[in-house]
């Protein structure tokens, strides 16, 4: 998820490539329109204009008028291009049937499409990478629970340019391209790890990943954004221009007040990464979970780690517990860093480390170590295999007591014979540089949390879709007595109660004010709106 963030699953890329770096890539998760949300932001989803004609489809002449007035390509239902254009990363939403898919060529296309949608009362779904957990970027229909919509697909906005310490990145750029381009110039930004995640959704929701503790959230590196607001105005927002909008678009999630089309990032010198991977038997899991949660969020900020407990048919020998992570300090110091954990755990059953330059390491995390970048990110899925999944989340501010750890591990064990391919929980450490900013400095409120938690379930049998959703939500419910209702907006779930408070905490009220200022007529209304 990390975003990805983000493939939430442990082993499938490692098994496919046989590489240690690929195993770590799976650890970070592949969600991550990871911020792909519904609405008119380049991070995803379905924005539904209000009014009595909402959801009505324009006539053929209306669509033709739109086609003539944009530079991008428009795929309508029934055309040869539509079948591929409508697909998103999660095949669980392959049955979605948007009204049309417009692959925008720039901010002017977005502005034209917004005016078209307003004139015809057409719902909108905005797509960056197509990783929206609830499927809102798929464009609607019964499978997503949203009206059929015009999809504004921003994946053609994929240019990445580096000028000294500054990077300009199109909203649809996949992380594989971002990392490859920056890494070639010796620069880095903190972000997720999934090759196909679009940078816009990831960034607008906050952006957690393998360098979060060392460099901060993805949104912390943003210095400016180009955004098209509901009236069709193209704005450049930063700390001095539309500062409230700039604040909201860094952690509030996409799909609320505009379509982001370009980012300006401050980059950092690309670090050399020491990576590690350890496993334990489930017999030792309780002791390891207890030790990790007390150690990881307070470790040296240059060390990030994720602890995963997973089960299902992907693990015929039984559930697995694994720890992996990155260290950006002196490589020789990594054993001393891990000693703070290992002195309080049973000896791991396996242990491996590797040392890589940033560009190569991030390619490995993304599962692209043995795949050309140009193919790795071409979606949906590119050269990577798509896999249906369900997921939800917690943001945890407390360590689990013994009863909570037991509840977690019991539910993981339940997945072993559930008919699911792989299911369980991923605990991703926060702390470090995330805490450099106050919770009110950006819309991302969870600065003081200990970890983000992804509950995931992959499945190969379409008949297991309901079981997968029930499993992840049941796992969240089982941990709620200790971890409360907090959740991560980039791992959106329609079942999260009081979602405004869960995602945004004390920042929810200010977000509502920004919404009323920039979208007073509520052109962008998504299932989970500010």
XYZ file of C-alpha atoms in Angstrom:
530
model
C 0.000 0.000 0.000
C 2.078 1.260 1.322
C 0.276 2.574 -1.619
C 1.113 2.484 -3.099
C 0.681 2.367 -2.607
C 0.209 -0.959 -3.952
C -0.259 -4.685 -4.154
C -1.510 -5.840 -0.822
C -0.253 -9.342 -1.303
C 2.884 -11.070 -0.191
C 4.121 -13.662 -2.596
C 2.771 -13.698 -6.113
C 5.433 -11.510 -7.731
C 8.204 -13.201 -5.829
C 6.971 -16.564 -7.066
C 6.678 -15.219 -10.602
C 10.155 -13.736 -10.787
C 12.088 -15.650 -8.194
C 13.775 -12.479 -6.998
C 14.160 -11.097 -3.500
C 13.424 -7.572 -4.678
C 10.194 -8.750 -6.239
C 9.170 -10.316 -2.950
C 9.638 -6.965 -1.311
C 7.621 -5.357 -4.087
C 4.645 -7.469 -3.200
C 5.034 -6.365 0.376
C 4.227 -2.785 -0.443
C 0.871 -3.413 -2.015
C -0.750 -2.438 -5.298
C -3.717 -0.289 -4.620
C -3.003 2.737 -5.035
C -5.203 4.730 -7.512
C -4.266 4.168 -4.143
C -6.013 7.167 -3.922
C -8.171 6.554 -6.821
C -11.364 7.915 -5.565
C -14.614 8.692 -7.198
C -15.180 12.179 -8.381
C -13.432 14.697 -10.533
C -9.917 14.453 -9.308
C -7.180 12.679 -11.122
C -7.181 10.084 -8.462
C -10.331 8.374 -9.421
C -13.845 7.334 -9.110
C -17.339 8.454 -9.716
C -18.509 12.007 -9.328
C -22.245 12.438 -9.643
C -23.647 15.871 -10.505
C -26.840 16.656 -8.660
C -30.102 17.426 -10.445
C -33.100 15.604 -11.846
C -31.291 14.446 -15.000
C -28.279 12.997 -13.192
C -27.209 9.817 -14.935
C -28.931 10.593 -18.250
C -26.932 9.661 -21.321
C -26.330 12.259 -24.038
C -27.457 11.564 -27.584
C -25.063 10.325 -30.221
C -24.764 13.890 -31.479
C -23.771 15.041 -28.007
C -20.986 12.482 -27.775
C -19.804 13.408 -31.260
C -19.628 17.042 -30.220
C -17.443 16.080 -27.269
C -15.204 14.014 -29.544
C -14.687 16.982 -31.902
C -13.761 19.328 -29.062
C -11.048 17.275 -27.356
C -7.569 16.209 -28.383
C -7.737 12.893 -26.564
C -9.579 9.735 -27.634
C -13.202 8.934 -26.761
C -14.307 5.296 -26.543
C -18.066 4.709 -26.574
C -19.911 1.537 -25.696
C -20.091 -0.754 -28.698
C -16.839 0.431 -30.260
C -13.731 -1.711 -30.627
C -11.713 0.503 -28.268
C -14.272 0.406 -25.457
C -13.611 -3.147 -24.248
C -10.010 -2.431 -23.276
C -10.506 1.215 -22.322
C -13.065 0.427 -19.619
C -10.862 -2.048 -17.702
C -9.231 -1.141 -14.374
C -6.608 -2.946 -12.344
C -8.943 -5.130 -10.259
C -10.748 -7.701 -12.453
C -13.505 -7.768 -9.842
C -14.821 -4.694 -11.680
C -14.576 -6.048 -15.223
C -18.380 -5.984 -15.457
C -18.486 -2.203 -15.029
C -19.973 -0.460 -18.036
C -19.172 3.271 -18.154
C -21.087 5.508 -20.543
C -17.807 6.316 -22.287
C -14.075 6.595 -21.602
C -12.262 9.793 -22.535
C -8.490 9.439 -22.509
C -7.641 13.081 -21.893
C -4.644 14.730 -23.570
C -4.298 17.608 -21.132
C -5.966 20.078 -18.825
C -7.965 21.626 -21.688
C -9.598 18.265 -22.391
C -10.514 17.979 -18.736
C -12.056 21.462 -18.761
C -14.065 20.596 -21.887
C -15.268 17.350 -20.336
C -16.353 19.085 -17.134
C -18.440 21.560 -19.108
C -19.913 18.698 -21.146
C -20.784 16.783 -17.993
C -22.464 19.845 -16.487
C -24.442 20.570 -19.657
C -25.691 16.988 -19.957
C -25.927 16.098 -16.235
C -23.511 13.221 -16.786
C -21.800 11.564 -13.811
C -18.011 11.544 -13.890
C -15.437 8.936 -12.915
C -11.823 10.079 -12.837
C -9.043 7.573 -13.368
C -5.348 7.952 -12.654
C -4.086 4.376 -12.510
C -7.363 2.523 -12.027
C -6.653 1.114 -8.554
C -9.675 2.394 -6.629
C -10.487 -0.204 -3.959
C -14.279 0.262 -4.319
C -13.997 0.362 -8.125
C -15.176 3.954 -8.453
C -12.742 4.666 -11.292
C -14.323 1.861 -13.338
C -17.199 4.099 -14.395
C -20.258 2.772 -12.680
C -22.983 0.202 -12.864
C -24.269 -2.386 -10.420
C -20.825 -3.882 -9.844
C -19.546 -0.609 -8.345
C -22.770 0.675 -6.823
C -22.448 4.029 -8.634
C -24.257 5.499 -11.669
C -22.835 4.798 -15.095
C -20.417 7.608 -15.808
C -18.120 9.272 -18.277
C -14.627 8.162 -17.298
C -11.919 10.807 -17.578
C -8.871 8.589 -17.970
C -5.720 10.557 -17.112
C -3.234 7.804 -17.889
C -1.976 9.603 -21.012
C -0.778 12.425 -18.760
C 2.341 10.436 -17.980
C 5.214 12.808 -18.706
C 7.985 12.974 -16.099
C 10.644 15.689 -16.335
C 13.506 16.366 -13.933
C 15.172 19.772 -13.605
C 17.784 19.768 -10.864
C 16.018 18.900 -7.622
C 12.523 19.469 -9.066
C 10.353 16.944 -10.897
C 7.251 17.734 -12.947
C 4.978 14.698 -13.157
C 1.756 14.165 -15.089
C -1.197 12.976 -13.031
C -1.453 9.667 -14.858
C 2.209 8.703 -14.635
C 2.578 5.180 -13.292
C 5.018 4.693 -10.443
C 7.239 2.455 -12.574
C 7.867 5.393 -14.910
C 8.270 7.914 -12.086
C 10.871 5.804 -10.312
C 12.729 4.889 -13.486
C 12.960 8.474 -14.728
C 13.923 9.977 -11.372
C 16.303 7.164 -10.554
C 18.148 7.642 -13.838
C 18.873 11.203 -12.691
C 19.863 10.165 -9.188
C 16.723 11.610 -7.585
C 13.906 10.149 -5.512
C 10.477 10.862 -4.079
C 8.737 8.841 -1.375
C 5.842 6.860 -2.807
C 4.282 3.414 -3.106
C 5.655 0.432 -4.932
C 3.085 -0.968 -7.360
C 4.214 -0.431 -10.942
C 0.812 0.537 -12.330
C -0.448 2.861 -9.585
C -1.048 6.397 -10.862
C 0.779 9.130 -9.013
C -2.291 11.390 -8.664
C -4.450 9.100 -6.579
C -1.541 8.026 -4.419
C -0.447 11.596 -3.732
C -3.825 13.143 -3.030
C -4.596 10.551 -0.371
C -1.256 11.084 1.364
C 0.988 8.440 -0.112
C 2.692 5.822 2.051
C 5.413 3.474 0.897
C 8.820 1.984 1.478
C 10.561 5.349 2.021
C 7.802 6.945 4.102
C 9.676 6.948 7.391
C 12.895 8.204 5.761
C 11.474 10.886 3.442
C 7.873 11.508 4.530
C 4.593 11.054 2.670
C 4.317 11.547 -1.078
C 2.100 14.598 -0.525
C 4.818 16.169 1.633
C 7.063 16.439 -1.432
C 4.474 18.338 -3.516
C 5.275 21.986 -4.165
C 2.542 22.810 -6.682
C -0.317 21.241 -8.652
C -2.177 22.027 -11.845
C -5.869 21.384 -11.185
C -9.071 21.931 -13.153
C -11.914 23.056 -10.888
C -15.653 22.502 -11.509
C -16.223 25.653 -13.549
C -13.563 24.488 -16.035
C -10.843 26.817 -14.781
C -7.246 25.566 -14.939
C -5.417 26.671 -11.793
C -1.881 26.315 -10.507
C -2.142 25.945 -6.752
C 0.618 26.088 -4.162
C 1.268 27.508 -0.718
C 0.654 31.056 -2.010
C -2.081 30.484 -4.602
C -5.365 28.917 -3.487
C -3.615 27.676 -0.328
C -6.760 26.042 1.108
C -7.193 23.992 -2.059
C -3.495 23.116 -2.031
C -3.879 21.983 1.599
C -6.909 19.816 0.849
C -5.353 18.080 -2.159
C -2.487 16.838 -0.012
C -4.127 14.057 1.978
C -7.842 14.635 1.483
C -8.145 12.070 -1.286
C -9.176 12.751 -4.854
C -12.561 13.184 -6.388
C -13.835 16.125 -4.390
C -13.062 19.549 -5.818
C -11.192 19.229 -9.108
C -9.107 17.156 -11.487
C -5.367 17.347 -10.824
C -3.453 17.085 -14.078
C 0.175 17.799 -13.068
C 2.387 17.868 -9.972
C 5.610 19.642 -9.114
C 7.664 17.634 -6.612
C 10.746 18.471 -4.598
C 13.027 15.450 -4.961
C 15.768 14.060 -2.745
C 19.094 12.464 -3.646
C 18.335 8.843 -4.469
C 19.424 6.681 -1.538
C 21.115 3.334 -1.680
C 18.768 0.794 -0.104
C 19.584 -2.140 2.105
C 16.559 -4.440 2.074
C 15.710 -7.284 4.408
C 13.265 -10.181 4.525
C 12.624 -12.465 7.519
C 10.059 -15.187 8.228
C 8.783 -17.025 11.299
C 6.491 -19.960 11.891
C 2.961 -19.128 12.979
C 3.808 -20.708 16.311
C 6.017 -17.696 17.007
C 3.668 -15.113 15.497
C 2.214 -13.696 18.705
C 5.633 -12.866 20.125
C 6.786 -11.322 16.836
C 3.676 -9.162 16.391
C 3.999 -7.920 19.962
C 7.682 -7.059 19.555
C 7.331 -5.508 16.105
C 4.515 -3.116 17.007
C 6.530 -1.763 19.940
C 9.733 -1.458 17.893
C 8.912 -0.449 14.299
C 7.136 2.933 14.676
C 9.911 4.253 16.935
C 12.892 2.822 15.078
C 15.470 5.034 13.363
C 13.591 7.055 10.731
C 15.810 5.610 8.012
C 14.270 2.179 8.618
C 10.838 1.205 7.306
C 9.207 -2.199 7.714
C 6.002 -4.098 7.091
C 4.806 -7.176 8.978
C 2.469 -9.524 7.120
C 0.427 -12.478 8.290
C -1.242 -14.290 5.394
C -2.990 -17.547 4.681
C -5.001 -19.271 1.947
C -4.391 -21.639 -0.939
C -1.241 -19.687 -1.921
C 0.298 -21.114 1.264
C -0.262 -24.885 1.156
C 2.033 -25.414 4.137
C -0.054 -23.097 6.303
C -0.179 -19.398 7.223
C 3.001 -17.351 7.000
C 4.433 -14.480 9.002
C 7.005 -12.289 7.287
C 8.838 -9.061 7.946
C 10.465 -6.992 5.262
C 11.701 -3.480 4.870
C 14.292 -0.955 3.804
C 17.200 0.827 5.453
C 18.679 3.986 3.912
C 21.500 4.422 6.407
C 24.996 2.904 6.204
C 24.528 -0.722 5.071
C 26.858 -2.023 7.769
C 24.509 -0.587 10.410
C 21.470 -2.633 9.378
C 22.198 -5.622 11.684
C 22.362 -3.286 14.673
C 19.038 -1.741 13.678
C 17.349 -5.139 13.441
C 18.865 -6.217 16.752
C 16.403 -3.955 18.534
C 13.631 -6.237 17.300
C 15.324 -9.615 17.226
C 16.356 -9.593 20.855
C 12.646 -9.767 21.731
C 11.572 -12.424 19.209
C 12.285 -16.093 18.602
C 14.939 -16.655 15.920
C 13.501 -16.251 12.395
C 13.267 -19.382 10.290
C 14.755 -17.557 7.299
C 16.607 -14.305 6.801
C 18.038 -12.533 3.766
C 19.320 -9.076 2.876
C 20.294 -7.257 -0.293
C 21.908 -3.959 -1.254
C 20.698 -2.048 -4.315
C 20.746 1.386 -5.837
C 17.439 3.230 -5.650
C 16.440 2.748 -9.290
C 17.043 -0.991 -9.261
C 15.470 -1.460 -5.844
C 12.261 0.309 -6.809
C 12.014 -1.702 -10.015
C 12.249 -4.796 -7.849
C 9.599 -3.556 -5.438
C 7.295 -2.962 -8.387
C 7.824 -6.466 -9.748
C 9.625 -4.976 -12.763
C 13.125 -6.254 -12.073
C 12.989 -8.614 -15.055
C 10.411 -6.752 -17.146
C 11.090 -3.661 -19.288
C 9.559 -0.615 -17.632
C 7.639 0.259 -20.792
C 5.768 -3.038 -20.531
C 5.636 -3.246 -16.755
C 3.363 -0.242 -16.276
C 1.212 -0.495 -19.388
C -2.181 -1.241 -17.933
C -4.280 -2.533 -16.764
C -1.649 -4.760 -15.285
C 0.894 -4.318 -18.027
C 3.078 -7.401 -18.060
C 1.933 -8.179 -14.516
C -0.967 -10.521 -13.854
C -4.185 -8.948 -12.609
C -5.753 -10.616 -9.599
C -9.195 -9.978 -8.115
C -9.146 -8.744 -4.536
C -11.119 -7.144 -1.741
C -9.551 -4.888 0.881
C -10.125 -2.458 3.721
C -7.960 -0.789 6.352
C -7.228 0.607 9.785
C -4.968 3.415 10.904
C -3.702 2.314 14.306
C -2.723 4.600 17.170
C -2.367 1.860 19.792
C -0.421 -1.359 20.107
C -2.486 -4.515 20.355
C -2.705 -6.240 23.732
C -2.485 -10.008 23.931
C -6.219 -10.444 23.268
C -5.972 -8.246 20.158
C -3.002 -10.178 18.787
C -4.912 -13.420 19.328
C -7.935 -12.005 17.507
C -5.730 -10.999 14.566
C -3.966 -14.329 14.259
C -7.127 -16.370 14.726
C -8.758 -14.544 11.836
C -5.681 -15.115 9.657
C -5.837 -18.815 10.487
C -9.504 -18.831 9.454
C -8.459 -17.858 5.927
C -6.405 -20.990 5.378
C -9.298 -23.197 4.279
C -11.632 -20.422 3.163
C -11.328 -20.947 -0.590
C -9.517 -17.611 -0.882
C -6.173 -17.497 -2.651
C -4.395 -15.286 -0.115
C -5.842 -13.305 2.770
C -4.756 -11.619 5.970
C -3.231 -8.419 7.280
C -0.284 -6.158 6.464
C 0.999 -3.828 9.182
C 3.040 -0.946 7.724
C 5.054 1.228 10.087
C 4.555 4.987 10.265
C 6.528 7.407 12.450
C 9.849 8.870 11.368
C 9.564 11.837 9.001
C 5.767 11.488 8.823
C 5.702 13.183 12.237
C 7.728 16.180 11.057
C 4.477 17.942 10.165
C 1.521 18.666 12.401
C -1.740 16.762 11.675
C -3.291 20.065 10.561
C -0.460 21.071 8.201
C -1.903 18.981 5.364
C -5.228 17.186 5.021
C -3.526 13.890 5.954
C -4.410 13.812 9.633
C -2.826 10.563 10.824
C 0.655 11.965 11.477
C 0.913 10.524 14.985
C -0.380 7.035 14.164
C 1.805 3.985 14.685
C 0.921 2.182 11.471
C -1.459 1.740 8.575
C -3.040 -1.696 8.299
C -4.330 -3.332 5.117
C -6.742 -6.244 5.310
C -6.710 -8.018 1.958
C -8.135 -11.083 0.254
C -7.317 -12.247 -3.270
C -9.382 -14.853 -5.064
C -9.378 -16.682 -8.391
C -12.948 -18.004 -8.318
C -15.420 -15.174 -9.086
C -17.915 -16.889 -6.807
C -15.634 -16.014 -3.870
C -16.045 -12.243 -4.316
C -18.637 -11.878 -1.547
C -16.599 -14.127 0.736
C -13.517 -11.995 0.160
C -15.346 -8.784 1.046
C -16.884 -10.407 4.117
C -13.492 -11.693 5.221
C -11.629 -8.377 5.102
C -14.460 -6.483 6.754
C -14.749 -9.158 9.409
C -11.047 -8.847 10.112
C -11.388 -5.087 10.486
C -14.361 -5.561 12.816
C -12.399 -8.046 14.935
C -9.635 -5.460 15.524
C -11.912 -2.431 15.982
C -12.160 -2.820 19.798
C -8.472 -1.888 19.961
C -7.877 0.152 16.818
C -11.161 2.048 16.656
C -12.584 3.412 13.399
C -9.548 5.171 11.884
C -8.922 4.268 8.226
C -6.777 5.386 5.272
C -8.615 7.207 2.476
C -6.431 5.598 -0.183
C -7.792 2.233 0.948
C -11.400 3.409 0.766
C -14.195 1.079 1.809
C -17.891 1.924 1.593
C -18.517 -0.056 4.782
C -16.377 2.271 6.945
C -18.700 3.992 9.408
C -18.419 7.769 9.909
C -15.880 7.799 7.101
C -15.176 11.534 7.369
C -13.937 11.115 10.917
C -12.217 7.801 10.103
C -10.241 9.202 7.152
C -9.763 12.832 8.147
C -10.294 13.206 11.898
C -10.113 16.821 13.036
C -9.418 17.941 9.445
C -12.885 16.906 8.233
C -14.486 20.261 9.037
C -11.891 22.252 7.106
C -12.226 19.895 4.144
C -15.975 20.504 4.117
C -15.291 24.241 3.994
C -12.928 23.818 1.043
C -15.588 21.740 -0.691
C -18.231 24.423 -0.251
C -15.820 27.084 -1.532
C -14.549 25.364 -4.674
C -17.521 23.131 -5.497
C -20.532 24.999 -4.101
C -22.959 23.272 -6.489
C -21.507 19.864 -5.643
C -20.670 18.868 -9.171
C -18.352 16.240 -7.721
C -20.345 14.053 -5.364
C -18.905 10.655 -4.660
C -20.171 7.917 -2.344
C -17.777 9.181 0.353
C -17.786 12.951 -0.082
C -16.352 15.737 2.053
